[in-house]
Amino acid sequence: MGLVQGPASGTERSTLQVKKRIGSYPRVRIDGGGRTVVSRAGGVLLVETVRKAGLDTAISVALTPWRKTRAVHDPGKILLDVALAAALGGDCLADVAMLWAEPAVFGPVVSGPTVSRLADTLAVSGETPLRALRAARAEVRERVWRLADRKAPDAGGTVTVDLDGVLVIAYSDKEDAAPTWKRTYGHHPLMGCVDHGPGGTGEPVAALLRAGNAGSNTAADHIAAARPAVAQPPKEYRRGRRTLIRTDSAGGTHDFVAWLTQRGRWLSYSVAMMVTEAIHQHVLKVPASGRRPSRRTATYATAPGPPNSPATPWTAGPRACG
């Protein structure tokens, strides 16, 4: 739990002062003269990020069709509150309650049942709310990258999107929870993150919810996760060689690579592969003239494709790195 000095009584000077409401959240100013404290102070940074990026306004506009007449609470703020609660340690919808204690920071916060009702309302509309939310996020992301300038992930003129599965442990019988391949119990979502290079972390752009026993190398799932992930960067990166889709060996399937390189999409790709003894022997047959140093100081060789796959050949000329 973080602490920030907050409103004081009487004439005492406060370090957390509510100036005015701008957008979905109160605007606060922090200085160093107060005596009282507030909890969840780390949320102030998140709230300010939401405001500076314009995410609260974009999400609110996107969900306007699902705001009921005379509704007190904005659906966009409700979803952002859920996200804030999760970032502050919550693990269920009802954990928005942790924001109630600090209305000066988070503004009015709904109850758990209200969150559930909104989730039901959005679910009835199928994919439409998701498309609206994704479009709003892409709009805000483009604005943030433009503000980041040379520190943006596309500063070099390319974008790398990593796709990888993660295991989320469930300690009770949740929906779609199942035994995982690591002998745990929970879920196996497939995540898409934009790489920020060695000096940064991955920027989440897409997530495909899956049961714990979902397969690792399911091409249909990789396509389903890649489609919204590729739609998040600015338009100039949504097709063409400047966008690299990178996966481990789970993404090394013919169907997925064929989807990435389909005419009109033409995305670059880098997939890992299991090196069997047969593949090893074929690589050894590549002459020295066909080998060049790769960016990882290893070597790569250009070859027509992996052995024993004449019926479903890979894209002509893939490079094997090792």
GROMACS .gro file of C-alpha atoms in nm, residues 102-301:
model
  200
  102GLU     CA    1  -1.041   0.775  -0.164
  103PRO     CA    2  -1.307   0.972  -0.356
  104ALA     CA    3  -1.064   1.264  -0.375
  105VAL     CA    4  -0.842   1.050  -0.598
  106PHE     CA    5  -1.083   0.821  -0.783
  107GLY     CA    6  -1.410   1.013  -0.775
  108PRO     CA    7  -1.745   0.833  -0.740
  109VAL     CA    8  -1.701   0.455  -0.765
  110VAL     CA    9  -1.984   0.209  -0.825
  111SER     CA   10  -2.063  -0.106  -0.630
  112GLY     CA   11  -1.971  -0.457  -0.740
  113PRO     CA   12  -2.326  -0.541  -0.854
  114THR     CA   13  -2.329  -0.234  -1.080
  115VAL     CA   14  -2.005  -0.352  -1.242
  116SER     CA   15  -2.160  -0.695  -1.297
  117ARG     CA   16  -2.469  -0.543  -1.458
  118LEU     CA   17  -2.252  -0.344  -1.698
  119ALA     CA   18  -2.056  -0.657  -1.787
  120ASP     CA   19  -2.385  -0.836  -1.862
  121THR     CA   20  -2.507  -0.544  -2.075
  122LEU     CA   21  -2.188  -0.540  -2.281
  123ALA     CA   22  -2.186  -0.919  -2.317
  124VAL     CA   23  -2.532  -0.917  -2.471
  125SER     CA   24  -2.402  -0.698  -2.755
  126GLY     CA   25  -2.137  -0.951  -2.855
  127GLU     CA   26  -1.825  -0.823  -3.031
  128THR     CA   27  -1.956  -0.469  -3.090
  129PRO     CA   28  -1.841  -0.320  -2.755
  130LEU     CA   29  -1.503  -0.490  -2.793
  131ARG     CA   30  -1.454  -0.336  -3.135
  132ALA     CA   31  -1.548   0.005  -2.995
  133LEU     CA   32  -1.304  -0.031  -2.705
  134ARG     CA   33  -1.024  -0.152  -2.931
  135ALA     CA   34  -1.073   0.144  -3.165
  136ALA     CA   35  -1.061   0.384  -2.870
  137ARG     CA   36  -0.745   0.224  -2.735
  138ALA     CA   37  -0.577   0.239  -3.076
  139GLU     CA   38  -0.664   0.608  -3.108
  140VAL     CA   39  -0.515   0.688  -2.768
  141ARG     CA   40  -0.210   0.467  -2.829
  142GLU     CA   41  -0.127   0.656  -3.149
  143ARG     CA   42  -0.148   0.984  -2.958
  144VAL     CA   43   0.079   0.857  -2.681
  145TRP     CA   44   0.337   0.720  -2.924
  146ARG     CA   45   0.340   1.053  -3.105
  147LEU     CA   46   0.402   1.234  -2.774
  148ALA     CA   47   0.676   0.985  -2.681
  149ASP     CA   48   0.858   1.076  -3.003
  150ARG     CA   49   1.203   0.912  -3.003
  151LYS     CA   50   1.114   0.697  -2.702
  152ALA     CA   51   0.814   0.542  -2.875
  153PRO     CA   52   0.839   0.174  -2.976
  154ASP     CA   53   0.817   0.274  -3.345
  155ALA     CA   54   1.094   0.534  -3.324
  156GLY     CA   55   1.311   0.320  -3.550
  157GLY     CA   56   1.043   0.291  -3.815
  158THR     CA   57   0.945  -0.065  -3.721
  159VAL     CA   58   0.719  -0.232  -3.466
  160THR     CA   59   0.771  -0.573  -3.304
  161VAL     CA   60   0.473  -0.756  -3.155
  162ASP     CA   61   0.546  -1.056  -2.932
  163LEU     CA   62   0.283  -1.328  -2.897
  164ASP     CA   63   0.316  -1.569  -2.607
  165GLY     CA   64   0.097  -1.776  -2.381
  166VAL     CA   65   0.097  -1.721  -2.005
  167LEU     CA   66  -0.043  -1.928  -1.720
  168VAL     CA   67  -0.278  -1.767  -1.469
  169ILE     CA   68  -0.326  -1.979  -1.160
  170ALA     CA   69  -0.679  -2.020  -1.023
  171TYR     CA   70  -0.722  -2.124  -0.661
  172SER     CA   71  -1.087  -2.215  -0.702
  173ASP     CA   72  -1.316  -2.352  -0.972
  174LYS     CA   73  -1.336  -2.044  -1.199
  175GLU     CA   74  -1.503  -2.042  -1.541
  176ASP     CA   75  -1.279  -2.217  -1.799
  177ALA     CA   76  -1.021  -2.304  -1.534
  178ALA     CA   77  -0.860  -2.637  -1.615
  179PRO     CA   78  -0.539  -2.833  -1.559
  180THR     CA   79  -0.248  -2.675  -1.748
  181TRP     CA   80   0.049  -2.830  -1.926
  182LYS     CA   81   0.268  -2.737  -1.628
  183ARG     CA   82   0.051  -2.942  -1.393
  184THR     CA   83  -0.109  -2.637  -1.238
  185TYR     CA   84  -0.472  -2.529  -1.250
  186GLY     CA   85  -0.611  -2.214  -1.406
  187HIS     CA   86  -0.616  -2.036  -1.741
  188HIS     CA   87  -0.385  -2.015  -2.043
  189PRO     CA   88  -0.442  -1.677  -2.218
  190LEU     CA   89  -0.244  -1.576  -2.525
  191MET     CA   90  -0.093  -1.228  -2.493
  192GLY     CA   91   0.026  -0.981  -2.753
  193CYS     CA   92   0.277  -0.713  -2.645
  194VAL     CA   93   0.467  -0.447  -2.838
  195ASP     CA   94   0.839  -0.469  -2.767
  196HIS     CA   95   1.002  -0.154  -2.626
  197GLY     CA   96   1.355  -0.282  -2.665
  198PRO     CA   97   1.613  -0.372  -2.400
  199GLY     CA   98   1.543  -0.055  -2.202
  200GLY     CA   99   1.168  -0.108  -2.165
  201THR     CA  100   0.900  -0.364  -2.105
  202GLY     CA  101   0.628  -0.512  -2.324
  203GLU     CA  102   0.326  -0.292  -2.397
  204PRO     CA  103   0.011  -0.513  -2.386
  205VAL     CA  104  -0.201  -0.466  -2.698
  206ALA     CA  105  -0.417  -0.780  -2.708
  207ALA     CA  106  -0.518  -1.081  -2.501
  208LEU     CA  107  -0.708  -1.394  -2.595
  209LEU     CA  108  -0.877  -1.558  -2.298
  210ARG     CA  109  -0.838  -1.937  -2.307
  211ALA     CA  110  -0.903  -2.235  -2.085
  212GLY     CA  111  -0.613  -2.378  -1.888
  213ASN     CA  112  -0.590  -2.683  -2.113
  214ALA     CA  113  -0.577  -2.480  -2.437
  215GLY     CA  114  -0.311  -2.598  -2.678
  216SER     CA  115   0.020  -2.415  -2.712
  217ASN     CA  116   0.059  -2.434  -3.091
  218THR     CA  117  -0.302  -2.379  -3.198
  219ALA     CA  118  -0.284  -2.173  -3.517
  220ALA     CA  119  -0.641  -2.047  -3.490
  221ASP     CA  120  -0.567  -1.899  -3.147
  222HIS     CA  121  -0.251  -1.728  -3.268
  223ILE     CA  122  -0.444  -1.575  -3.556
  224ALA     CA  123  -0.723  -1.465  -3.321
  225ALA     CA  124  -0.468  -1.295  -3.092
  226ALA     CA  125  -0.260  -1.144  -3.372
  227ARG     CA  126  -0.555  -0.983  -3.549
  228PRO     CA  127  -0.644  -0.732  -3.270
  229ALA     CA  128  -0.275  -0.692  -3.177
  230VAL     CA  129  -0.183  -0.577  -3.528
  231ALA     CA  130  -0.478  -0.334  -3.526
  232GLN     CA  131  -0.342  -0.144  -3.223
  233PRO     CA  132  -0.034   0.034  -3.366
  234PRO     CA  133  -0.082   0.332  -3.600
  235LYS     CA  134  -0.231   0.249  -3.941
  236GLU     CA  135   0.101   0.252  -4.125
  237TYR     CA  136   0.209  -0.053  -3.923
  238ARG     CA  137  -0.102  -0.266  -3.962
  239ARG     CA  138   0.033  -0.430  -4.276
  240GLY     CA  139   0.369  -0.457  -4.444
  241ARG     CA  140   0.720  -0.567  -4.359
  242ARG     CA  141   0.781  -0.293  -4.102
  243THR     CA  142   0.578  -0.490  -3.848
  244LEU     CA  143   0.743  -0.802  -3.709
  245ILE     CA  144   0.531  -1.069  -3.538
  246ARG     CA  145   0.753  -1.272  -3.305
  247THR     CA  146   0.661  -1.597  -3.130
  248ASP     CA  147   0.825  -1.897  -2.973
  249SER     CA  148   0.791  -2.244  -3.126
  250ALA     CA  149   0.418  -2.245  -3.042
  251GLY     CA  150   0.364  -2.005  -3.332
  252GLY     CA  151   0.565  -2.214  -3.576
  253THR     CA  152   0.268  -2.354  -3.766
  254HIS     CA  153   0.200  -2.342  -4.140
  255ASP     CA  154  -0.146  -2.192  -4.100
  256PHE     CA  155  -0.029  -1.906  -3.880
  257VAL     CA  156   0.268  -1.815  -4.098
  258ALA     CA  157   0.047  -1.833  -4.408
  259TRP     CA  158  -0.195  -1.589  -4.242
  260LEU     CA  159   0.086  -1.346  -4.157
  261THR     CA  160   0.221  -1.344  -4.512
  262GLN     CA  161  -0.111  -1.343  -4.692
  263ARG     CA  162  -0.132  -1.106  -4.989
  264GLY     CA  163  -0.230  -0.761  -4.865
  265ARG     CA  164  -0.101  -0.832  -4.513
  266TRP     CA  165   0.266  -0.910  -4.581
  267LEU     CA  166   0.376  -0.899  -4.218
  268SER     CA  167   0.729  -0.998  -4.121
  269TYR     CA  168   0.760  -1.286  -3.879
  270SER     CA  169   1.009  -1.460  -3.656
  271VAL     CA  170   0.909  -1.795  -3.507
  272ALA     CA  171   1.114  -2.038  -3.306
  273MET     CA  172   1.128  -2.404  -3.394
  274MET     CA  173   1.220  -2.725  -3.222
  275VAL     CA  174   1.549  -2.852  -3.364
  276THR     CA  175   1.511  -3.226  -3.406
  277GLU     CA  176   1.797  -3.446  -3.515
  278ALA     CA  177   1.658  -3.454  -3.869
  279ILE     CA  178   1.647  -3.073  -3.886
  280HIS     CA  179   1.996  -3.055  -3.735
  281GLN     CA  180   2.135  -3.281  -4.006
  282HIS     CA  181   1.969  -3.075  -4.281
  283VAL     CA  182   2.113  -2.751  -4.138
  284LEU     CA  183   2.461  -2.903  -4.143
  285LYS     CA  184   2.423  -2.955  -4.518
  286VAL     CA  185   2.383  -2.582  -4.581
  287PRO     CA  186   2.711  -2.458  -4.736
  288ALA     CA  187   2.912  -2.184  -4.570
  289SER     CA  188   2.817  -1.947  -4.851
  290GLY     CA  189   2.455  -1.969  -4.735
  291ARG     CA  190   2.534  -1.867  -4.376
  292ARG     CA  191   2.562  -1.512  -4.244
  293PRO     CA  192   2.579  -1.361  -3.892
  294SER     CA  193   2.242  -1.274  -3.739
  295ARG     CA  194   2.166  -0.983  -3.507
  296ARG     CA  195   2.195  -1.216  -3.209
  297THR     CA  196   2.558  -1.304  -3.302
  298ALA     CA  197   2.444  -1.650  -3.401
  299THR     CA  198   2.416  -1.755  -3.766
  300TYR     CA  199   2.123  -1.804  -3.997
  301ALA     CA  200   2.086  -2.002  -4.314
   0.00000   0.00000   0.00000
